[in-house]
Short mmCIF file of C-alpha atoms (C1' of nucleotides) in Angstrom, two decimals:
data_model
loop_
_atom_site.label_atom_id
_atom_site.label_comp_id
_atom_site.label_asym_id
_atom_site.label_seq_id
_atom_site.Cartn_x
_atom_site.Cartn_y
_atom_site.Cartn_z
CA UNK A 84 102.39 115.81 117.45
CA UNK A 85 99.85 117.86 119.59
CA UNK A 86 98.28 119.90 116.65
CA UNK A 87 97.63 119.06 112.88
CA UNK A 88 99.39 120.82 110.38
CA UNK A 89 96.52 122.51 109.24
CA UNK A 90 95.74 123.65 112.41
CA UNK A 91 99.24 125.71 112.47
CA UNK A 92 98.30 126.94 109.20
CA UNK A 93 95.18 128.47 110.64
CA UNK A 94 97.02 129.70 113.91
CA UNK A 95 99.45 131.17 111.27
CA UNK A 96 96.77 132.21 109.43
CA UNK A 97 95.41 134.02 112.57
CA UNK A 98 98.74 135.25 112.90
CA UNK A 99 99.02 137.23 109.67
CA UNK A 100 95.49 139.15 110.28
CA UNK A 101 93.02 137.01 109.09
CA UNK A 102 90.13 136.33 111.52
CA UNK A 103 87.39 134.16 109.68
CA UNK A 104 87.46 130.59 107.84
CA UNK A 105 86.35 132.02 104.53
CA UNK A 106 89.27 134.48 105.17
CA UNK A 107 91.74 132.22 105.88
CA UNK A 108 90.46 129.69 103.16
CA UNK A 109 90.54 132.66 100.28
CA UNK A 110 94.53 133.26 101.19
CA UNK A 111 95.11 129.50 101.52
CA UNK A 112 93.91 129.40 98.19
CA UNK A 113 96.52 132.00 96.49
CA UNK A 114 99.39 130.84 98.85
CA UNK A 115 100.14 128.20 100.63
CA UNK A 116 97.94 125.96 98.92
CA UNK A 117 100.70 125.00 96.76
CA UNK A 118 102.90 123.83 99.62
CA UNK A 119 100.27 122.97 102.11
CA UNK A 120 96.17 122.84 100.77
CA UNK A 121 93.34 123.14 103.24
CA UNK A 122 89.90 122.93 102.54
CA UNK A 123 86.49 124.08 104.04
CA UNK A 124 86.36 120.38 105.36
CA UNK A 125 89.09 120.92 107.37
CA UNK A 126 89.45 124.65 108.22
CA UNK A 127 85.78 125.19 110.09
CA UNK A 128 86.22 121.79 112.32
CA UNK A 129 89.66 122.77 112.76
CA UNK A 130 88.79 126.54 114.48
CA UNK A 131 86.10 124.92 116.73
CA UNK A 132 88.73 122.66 117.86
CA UNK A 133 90.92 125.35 118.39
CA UNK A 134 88.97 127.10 120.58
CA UNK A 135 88.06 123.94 122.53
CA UNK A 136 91.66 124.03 123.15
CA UNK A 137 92.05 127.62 124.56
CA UNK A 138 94.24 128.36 121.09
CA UNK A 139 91.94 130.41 119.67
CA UNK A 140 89.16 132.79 120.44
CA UNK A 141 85.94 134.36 119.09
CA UNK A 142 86.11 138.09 118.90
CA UNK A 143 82.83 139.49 119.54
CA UNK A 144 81.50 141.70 116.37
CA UNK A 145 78.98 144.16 116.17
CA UNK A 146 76.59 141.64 114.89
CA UNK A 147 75.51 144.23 112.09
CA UNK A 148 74.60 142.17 109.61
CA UNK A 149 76.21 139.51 107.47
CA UNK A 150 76.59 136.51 110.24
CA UNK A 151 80.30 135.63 110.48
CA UNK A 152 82.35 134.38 113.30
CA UNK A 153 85.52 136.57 113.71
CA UNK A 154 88.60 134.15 115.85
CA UNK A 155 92.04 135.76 117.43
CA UNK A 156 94.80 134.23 118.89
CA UNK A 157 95.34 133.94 122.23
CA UNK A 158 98.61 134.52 123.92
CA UNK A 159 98.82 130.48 124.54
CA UNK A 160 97.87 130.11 120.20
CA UNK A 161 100.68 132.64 119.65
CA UNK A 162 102.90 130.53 121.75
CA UNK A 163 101.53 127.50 119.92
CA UNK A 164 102.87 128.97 116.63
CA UNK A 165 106.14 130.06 117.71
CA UNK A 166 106.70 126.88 119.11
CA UNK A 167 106.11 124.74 116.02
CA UNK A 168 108.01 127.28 113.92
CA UNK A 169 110.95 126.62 115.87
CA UNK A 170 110.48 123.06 116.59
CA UNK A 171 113.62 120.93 115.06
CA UNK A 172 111.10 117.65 114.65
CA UNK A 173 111.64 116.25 111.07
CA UNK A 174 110.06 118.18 108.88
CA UNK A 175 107.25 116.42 106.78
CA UNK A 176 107.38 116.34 103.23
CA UNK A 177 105.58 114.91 100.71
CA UNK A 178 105.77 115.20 96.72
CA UNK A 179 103.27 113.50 94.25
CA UNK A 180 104.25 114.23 91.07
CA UNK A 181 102.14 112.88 88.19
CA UNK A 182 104.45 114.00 85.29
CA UNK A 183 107.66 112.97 87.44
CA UNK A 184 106.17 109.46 87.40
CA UNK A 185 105.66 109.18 84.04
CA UNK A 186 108.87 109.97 83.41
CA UNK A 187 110.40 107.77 85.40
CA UNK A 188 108.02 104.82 83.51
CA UNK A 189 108.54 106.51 80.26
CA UNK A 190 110.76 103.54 79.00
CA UNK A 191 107.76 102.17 77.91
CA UNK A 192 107.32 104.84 74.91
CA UNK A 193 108.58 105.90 71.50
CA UNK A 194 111.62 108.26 71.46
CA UNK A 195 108.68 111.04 69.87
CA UNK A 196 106.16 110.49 72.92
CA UNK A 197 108.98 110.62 75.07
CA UNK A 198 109.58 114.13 73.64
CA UNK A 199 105.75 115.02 73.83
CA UNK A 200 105.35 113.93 77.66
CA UNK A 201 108.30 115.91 78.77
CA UNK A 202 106.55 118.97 76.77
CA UNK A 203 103.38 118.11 78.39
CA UNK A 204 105.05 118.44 82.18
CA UNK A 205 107.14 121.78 81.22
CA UNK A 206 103.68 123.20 79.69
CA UNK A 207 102.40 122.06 83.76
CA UNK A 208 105.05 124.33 85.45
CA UNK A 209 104.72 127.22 83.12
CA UNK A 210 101.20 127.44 83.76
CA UNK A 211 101.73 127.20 87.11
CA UNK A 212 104.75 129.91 86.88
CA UNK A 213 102.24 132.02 85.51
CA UNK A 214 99.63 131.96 87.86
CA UNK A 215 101.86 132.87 90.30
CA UNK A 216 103.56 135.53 88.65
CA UNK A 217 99.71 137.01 88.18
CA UNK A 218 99.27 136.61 92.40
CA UNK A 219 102.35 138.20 92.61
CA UNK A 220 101.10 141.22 90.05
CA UNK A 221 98.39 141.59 92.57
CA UNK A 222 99.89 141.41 95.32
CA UNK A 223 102.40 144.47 94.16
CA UNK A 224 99.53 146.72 94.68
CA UNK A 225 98.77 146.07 98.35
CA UNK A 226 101.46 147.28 100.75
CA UNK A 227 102.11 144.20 103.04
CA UNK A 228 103.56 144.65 106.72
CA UNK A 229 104.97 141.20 106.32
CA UNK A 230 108.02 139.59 104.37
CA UNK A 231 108.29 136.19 104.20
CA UNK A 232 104.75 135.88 102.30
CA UNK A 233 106.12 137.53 99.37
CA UNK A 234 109.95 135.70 99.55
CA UNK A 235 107.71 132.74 99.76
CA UNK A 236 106.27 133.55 96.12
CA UNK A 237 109.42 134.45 94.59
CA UNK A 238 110.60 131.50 95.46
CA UNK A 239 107.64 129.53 94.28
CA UNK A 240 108.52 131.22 91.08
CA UNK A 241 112.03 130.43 90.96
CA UNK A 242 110.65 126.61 91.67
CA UNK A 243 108.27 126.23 88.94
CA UNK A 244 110.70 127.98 86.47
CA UNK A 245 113.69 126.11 87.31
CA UNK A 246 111.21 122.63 86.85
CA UNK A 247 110.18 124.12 83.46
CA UNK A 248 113.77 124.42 82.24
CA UNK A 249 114.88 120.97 83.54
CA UNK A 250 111.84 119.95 80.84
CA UNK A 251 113.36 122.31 78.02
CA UNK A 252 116.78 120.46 78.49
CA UNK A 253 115.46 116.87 78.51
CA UNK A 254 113.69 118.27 75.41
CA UNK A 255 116.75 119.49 73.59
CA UNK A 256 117.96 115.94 74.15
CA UNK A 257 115.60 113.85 73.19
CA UNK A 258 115.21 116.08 69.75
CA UNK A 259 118.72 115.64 69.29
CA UNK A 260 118.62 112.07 69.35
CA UNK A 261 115.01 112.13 67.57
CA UNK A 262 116.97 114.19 64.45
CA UNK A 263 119.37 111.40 64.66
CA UNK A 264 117.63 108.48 64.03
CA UNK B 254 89.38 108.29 85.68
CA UNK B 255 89.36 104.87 85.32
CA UNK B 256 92.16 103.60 87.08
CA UNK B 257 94.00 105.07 90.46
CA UNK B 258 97.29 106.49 90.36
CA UNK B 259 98.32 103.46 91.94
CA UNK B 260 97.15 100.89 89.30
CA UNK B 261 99.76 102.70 87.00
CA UNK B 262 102.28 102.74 89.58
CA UNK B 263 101.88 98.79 89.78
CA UNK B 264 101.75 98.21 85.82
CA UNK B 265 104.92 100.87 85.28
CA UNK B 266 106.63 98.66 87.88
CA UNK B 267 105.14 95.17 86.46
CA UNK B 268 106.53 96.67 83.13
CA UNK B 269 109.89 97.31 84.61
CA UNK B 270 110.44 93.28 85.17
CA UNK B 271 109.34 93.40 88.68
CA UNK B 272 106.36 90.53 89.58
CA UNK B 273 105.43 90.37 92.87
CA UNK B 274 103.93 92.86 95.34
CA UNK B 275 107.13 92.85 97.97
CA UNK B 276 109.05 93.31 94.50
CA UNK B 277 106.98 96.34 93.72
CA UNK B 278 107.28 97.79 97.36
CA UNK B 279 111.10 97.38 97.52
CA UNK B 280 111.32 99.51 94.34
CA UNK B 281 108.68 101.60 95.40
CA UNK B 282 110.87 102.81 98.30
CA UNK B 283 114.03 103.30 96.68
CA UNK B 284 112.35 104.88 93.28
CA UNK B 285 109.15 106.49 93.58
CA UNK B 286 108.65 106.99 96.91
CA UNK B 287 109.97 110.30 96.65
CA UNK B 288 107.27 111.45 94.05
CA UNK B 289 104.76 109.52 94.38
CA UNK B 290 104.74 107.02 97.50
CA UNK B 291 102.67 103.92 98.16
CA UNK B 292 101.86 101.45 100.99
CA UNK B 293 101.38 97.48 101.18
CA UNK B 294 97.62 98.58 102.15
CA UNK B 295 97.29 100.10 98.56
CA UNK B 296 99.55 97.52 96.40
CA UNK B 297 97.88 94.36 97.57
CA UNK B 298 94.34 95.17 96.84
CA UNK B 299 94.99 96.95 94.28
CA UNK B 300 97.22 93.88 92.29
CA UNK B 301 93.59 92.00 92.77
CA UNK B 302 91.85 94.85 91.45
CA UNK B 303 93.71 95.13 88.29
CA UNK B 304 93.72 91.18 88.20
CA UNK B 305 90.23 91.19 88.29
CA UNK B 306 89.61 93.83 85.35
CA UNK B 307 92.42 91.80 82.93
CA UNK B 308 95.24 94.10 83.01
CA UNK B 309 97.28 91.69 85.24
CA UNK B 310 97.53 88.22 85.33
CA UNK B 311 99.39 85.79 87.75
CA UNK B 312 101.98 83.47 86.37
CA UNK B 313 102.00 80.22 87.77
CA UNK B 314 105.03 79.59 89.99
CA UNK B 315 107.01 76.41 89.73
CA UNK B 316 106.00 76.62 93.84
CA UNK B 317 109.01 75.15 95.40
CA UNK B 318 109.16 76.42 98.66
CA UNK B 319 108.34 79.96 99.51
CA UNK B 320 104.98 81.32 98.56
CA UNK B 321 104.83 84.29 96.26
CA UNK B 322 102.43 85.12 93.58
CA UNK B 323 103.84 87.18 90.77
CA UNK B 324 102.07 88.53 87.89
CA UNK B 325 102.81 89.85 84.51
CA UNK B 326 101.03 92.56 82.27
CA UNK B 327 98.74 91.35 79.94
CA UNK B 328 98.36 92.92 76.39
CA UNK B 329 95.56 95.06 77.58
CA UNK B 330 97.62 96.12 80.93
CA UNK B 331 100.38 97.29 78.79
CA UNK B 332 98.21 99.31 76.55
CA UNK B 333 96.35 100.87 79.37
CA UNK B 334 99.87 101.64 81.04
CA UNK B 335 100.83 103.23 77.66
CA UNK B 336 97.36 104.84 77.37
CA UNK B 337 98.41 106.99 80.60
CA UNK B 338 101.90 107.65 79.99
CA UNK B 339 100.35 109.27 76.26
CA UNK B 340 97.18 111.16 77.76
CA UNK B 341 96.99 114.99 77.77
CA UNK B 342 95.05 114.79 81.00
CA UNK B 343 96.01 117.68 83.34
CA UNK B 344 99.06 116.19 85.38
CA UNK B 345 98.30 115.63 89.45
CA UNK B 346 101.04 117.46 90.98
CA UNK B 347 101.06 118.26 94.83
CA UNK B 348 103.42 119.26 97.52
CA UNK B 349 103.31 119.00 100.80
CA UNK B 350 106.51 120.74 102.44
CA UNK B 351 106.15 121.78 105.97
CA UNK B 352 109.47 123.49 105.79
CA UNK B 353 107.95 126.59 102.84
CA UNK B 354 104.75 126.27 105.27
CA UNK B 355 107.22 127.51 108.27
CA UNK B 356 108.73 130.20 105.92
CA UNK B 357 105.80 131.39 105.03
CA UNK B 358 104.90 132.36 108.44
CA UNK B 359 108.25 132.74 109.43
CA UNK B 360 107.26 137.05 110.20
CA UNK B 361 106.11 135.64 113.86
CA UNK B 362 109.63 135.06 114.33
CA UNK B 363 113.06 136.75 115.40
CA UNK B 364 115.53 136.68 112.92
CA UNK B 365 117.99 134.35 114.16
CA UNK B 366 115.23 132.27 114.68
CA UNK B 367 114.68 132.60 111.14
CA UNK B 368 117.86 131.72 110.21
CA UNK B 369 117.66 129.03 112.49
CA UNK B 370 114.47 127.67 110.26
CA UNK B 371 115.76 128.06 106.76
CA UNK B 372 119.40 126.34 108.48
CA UNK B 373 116.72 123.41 109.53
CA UNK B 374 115.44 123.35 105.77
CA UNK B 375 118.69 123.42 104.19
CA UNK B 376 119.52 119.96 106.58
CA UNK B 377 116.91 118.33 105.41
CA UNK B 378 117.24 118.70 102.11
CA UNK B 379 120.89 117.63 102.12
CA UNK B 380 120.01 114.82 103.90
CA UNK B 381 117.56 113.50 100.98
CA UNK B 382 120.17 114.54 98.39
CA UNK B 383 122.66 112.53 100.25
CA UNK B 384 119.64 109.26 100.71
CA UNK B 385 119.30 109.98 96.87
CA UNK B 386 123.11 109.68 96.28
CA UNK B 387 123.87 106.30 98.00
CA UNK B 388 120.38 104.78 95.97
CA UNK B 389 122.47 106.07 92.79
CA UNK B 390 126.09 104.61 94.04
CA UNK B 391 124.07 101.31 94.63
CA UNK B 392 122.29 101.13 91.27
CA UNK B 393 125.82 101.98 89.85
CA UNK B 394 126.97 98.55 89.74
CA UNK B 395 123.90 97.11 87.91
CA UNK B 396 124.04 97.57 84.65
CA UNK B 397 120.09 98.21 83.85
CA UNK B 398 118.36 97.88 80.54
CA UNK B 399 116.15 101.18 81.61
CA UNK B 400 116.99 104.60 81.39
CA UNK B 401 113.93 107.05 82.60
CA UNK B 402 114.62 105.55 86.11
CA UNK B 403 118.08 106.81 86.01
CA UNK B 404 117.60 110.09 84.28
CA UNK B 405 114.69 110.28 87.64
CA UNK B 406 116.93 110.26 89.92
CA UNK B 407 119.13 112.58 88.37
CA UNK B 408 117.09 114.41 88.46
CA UNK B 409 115.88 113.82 92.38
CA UNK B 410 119.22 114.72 93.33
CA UNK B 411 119.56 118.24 91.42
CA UNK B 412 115.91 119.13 92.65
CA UNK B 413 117.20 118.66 96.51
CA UNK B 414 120.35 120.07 95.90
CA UNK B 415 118.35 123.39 93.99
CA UNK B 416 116.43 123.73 97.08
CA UNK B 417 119.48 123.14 99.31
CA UNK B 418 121.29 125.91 97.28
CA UNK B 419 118.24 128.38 97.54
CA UNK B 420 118.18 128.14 101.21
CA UNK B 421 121.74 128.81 101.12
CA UNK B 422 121.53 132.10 99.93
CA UNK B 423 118.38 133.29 102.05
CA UNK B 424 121.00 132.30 105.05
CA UNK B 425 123.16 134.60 103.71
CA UNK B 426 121.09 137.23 103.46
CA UNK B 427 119.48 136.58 106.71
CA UNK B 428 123.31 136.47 108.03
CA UNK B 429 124.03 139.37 106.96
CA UNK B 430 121.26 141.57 108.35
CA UNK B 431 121.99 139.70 111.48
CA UNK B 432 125.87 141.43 111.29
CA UNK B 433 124.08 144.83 111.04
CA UNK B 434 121.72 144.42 113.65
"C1'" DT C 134 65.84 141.41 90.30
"C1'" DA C 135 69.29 138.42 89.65
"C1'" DT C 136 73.89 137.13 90.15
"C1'" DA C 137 78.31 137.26 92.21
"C1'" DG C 138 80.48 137.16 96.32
"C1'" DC C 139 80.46 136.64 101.47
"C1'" DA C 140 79.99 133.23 104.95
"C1'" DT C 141 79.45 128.82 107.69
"C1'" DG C 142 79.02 124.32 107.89
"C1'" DT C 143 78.60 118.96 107.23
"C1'" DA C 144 78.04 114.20 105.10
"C1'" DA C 145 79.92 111.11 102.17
"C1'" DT C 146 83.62 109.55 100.00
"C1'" DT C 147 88.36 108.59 98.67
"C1'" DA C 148 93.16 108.07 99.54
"C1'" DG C 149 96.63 106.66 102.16
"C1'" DT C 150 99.33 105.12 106.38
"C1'" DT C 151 100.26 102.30 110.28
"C1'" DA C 152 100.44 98.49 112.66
"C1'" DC C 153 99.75 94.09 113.06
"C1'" DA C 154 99.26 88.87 111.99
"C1'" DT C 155 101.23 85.09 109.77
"C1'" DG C 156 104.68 82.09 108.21
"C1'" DA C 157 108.60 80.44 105.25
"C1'" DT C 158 113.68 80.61 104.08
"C1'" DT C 159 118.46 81.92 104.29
"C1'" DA C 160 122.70 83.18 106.29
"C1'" DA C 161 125.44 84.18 110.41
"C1'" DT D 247 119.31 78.73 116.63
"C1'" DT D 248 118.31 83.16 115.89
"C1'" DA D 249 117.94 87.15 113.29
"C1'" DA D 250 117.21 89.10 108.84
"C1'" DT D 251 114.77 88.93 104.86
"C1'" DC D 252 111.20 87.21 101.83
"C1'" DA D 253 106.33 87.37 101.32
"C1'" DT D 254 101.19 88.27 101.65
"C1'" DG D 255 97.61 90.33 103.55
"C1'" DT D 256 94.04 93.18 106.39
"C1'" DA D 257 91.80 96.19 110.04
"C1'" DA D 258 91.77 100.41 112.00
"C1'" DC D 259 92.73 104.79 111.57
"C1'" DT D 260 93.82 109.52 109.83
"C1'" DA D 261 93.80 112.97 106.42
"C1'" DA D 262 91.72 115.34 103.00
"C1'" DT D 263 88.53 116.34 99.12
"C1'" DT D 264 84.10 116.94 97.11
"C1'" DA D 265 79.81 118.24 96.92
"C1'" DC D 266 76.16 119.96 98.83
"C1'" DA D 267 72.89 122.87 101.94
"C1'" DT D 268 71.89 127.29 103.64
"C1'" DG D 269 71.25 132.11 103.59
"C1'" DC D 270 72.77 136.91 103.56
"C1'" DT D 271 74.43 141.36 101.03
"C1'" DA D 272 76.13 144.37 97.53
"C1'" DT D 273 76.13 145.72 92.86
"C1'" DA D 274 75.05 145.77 87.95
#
DNA sequence: TATAGCATGTAATTAGTTACATGATTAA
DNA sequence: TTAATCATGTAACTAATTACATGCTATA
């Protein structure tokens, strides 16, 4: 692998109209940092790098007043991209999954703490359903010259909800069984 | 927090039957893995860690031959373990899916490329489901005394199989405004 | 005039993987 | 006898987060 995946995030970044780190960071931070997080740490080392490489370049700005370094991609960036996007190498994927976990170890417990972890996790993806669903209110406003952005947050949506419910039927379960006993 | 995510990871498994590190990996790779993965490099120093605070302890091996240290959960290890499984701490959750990253950006491309992508997704996530599948038609013959671990990867195999499903229908679409093009 | 937001950056730390070294035992 | 598996361990590396330092600008 040439590039690090957070450098195609930035070159997609790049790609979608953003020009500066903090830009980039602020959309990482209501998008794809719930499939792919990048931080400060990452993102400014990353654009020097970029340029290094002839990926990137710094657009010159009028130097008004607030100091901020403005990048675009270069024809050999764009190509970059495009590249990676249609790349058929294995896709990397990675889940940690705290609640998941328990779960799995939740042997160990009481048939009622059973029933109150599984809440706990479904509580996790509805609060994460919502704060996507509030992005996406936002979002409605602004008329966006790209797609996949917003078919990306649907289905992030669709994700968390379909998580949630998998809790609310393991609940029904395990208070069937709770009445039971 | 006290202990790592790991340290429960190694008492969940310790309090599954298993005793030795290799033990813990092997499961690991066939359980876990898939929500929440871990390396010999973390196992190891962490089964001294936890030895060293009380919440392991090594059982003495008749040692015949081969040399293997196992360990057991002390009183205090299985109260800790059971201390985690019960808190209300917010849940670590994170995803790292390069394939959503690629959608996401997926605008830069034409749309059979696109389809192409999503087609790439879809494979992969078949192929897990199908990985999943043969670690369930292998566990089928043991007859365990556990149930979370079963219910897990139940569960495993609907969550690929959702995704699998969801890319799917984007093809379709994508398909379709390919016949009209 | 103060505070929220814009903006760039780095040092220190933590988490985790990879690759290797070592050696015994079992089954083909 | 040789390959697979059992078994433990670490060093080097890579990835990523956290927390901080710095300073400007717009607005309440």
């Amino acid at each position: 692998m040439e590039l690090s995946k957070t450098a195609y995030v930035i070159l997609g970044m790049l790609g979608l109209g953003k020009s500066t780190g903090y830009d980039i960071k602020a959309l990482v931070d209501v998008s794809t940092r719930f499939f792919w997080a990048a931080s400060y740490g990452q993102i400014y080392p990353e654009l020097k790098r970029l340029e290094a490489l002839g990926f990137i370049a710094a657009v010159q700005e009028p130097e008004d007043g607030r100091r901020r370094k403005a990048y675009r991609l270069t024809d050999e960036g764009r190509r970059a991209l495009r590249d990676w996007l249609n790349s058929s190498d294995e896709l990397h994927t990675e889940l940690r999954h705290e609640g998941v976990l328990k779960f799995f170890f939740a042997d160990a417990l009481e048939l009622d703490e059973q029933l109150a972890l599984v809440r706990r996790i479904r509580a996790h993806h509805e609060a994460v359903a919502r704060q996507l669903r509030e992005i996406q209110a936002v979002k409605e406003g602004e008329d966006a010259d790209d797609r996949f952005p917003g078919l990306t947050l649907a289905w992030g949506i669709e994700y968390q909800e379909r998580l949630a419910e998998w809790c609310a039927v393991t609940e029904r379960q395990l208070r069937e069984e709770l009445a039971r006993a």
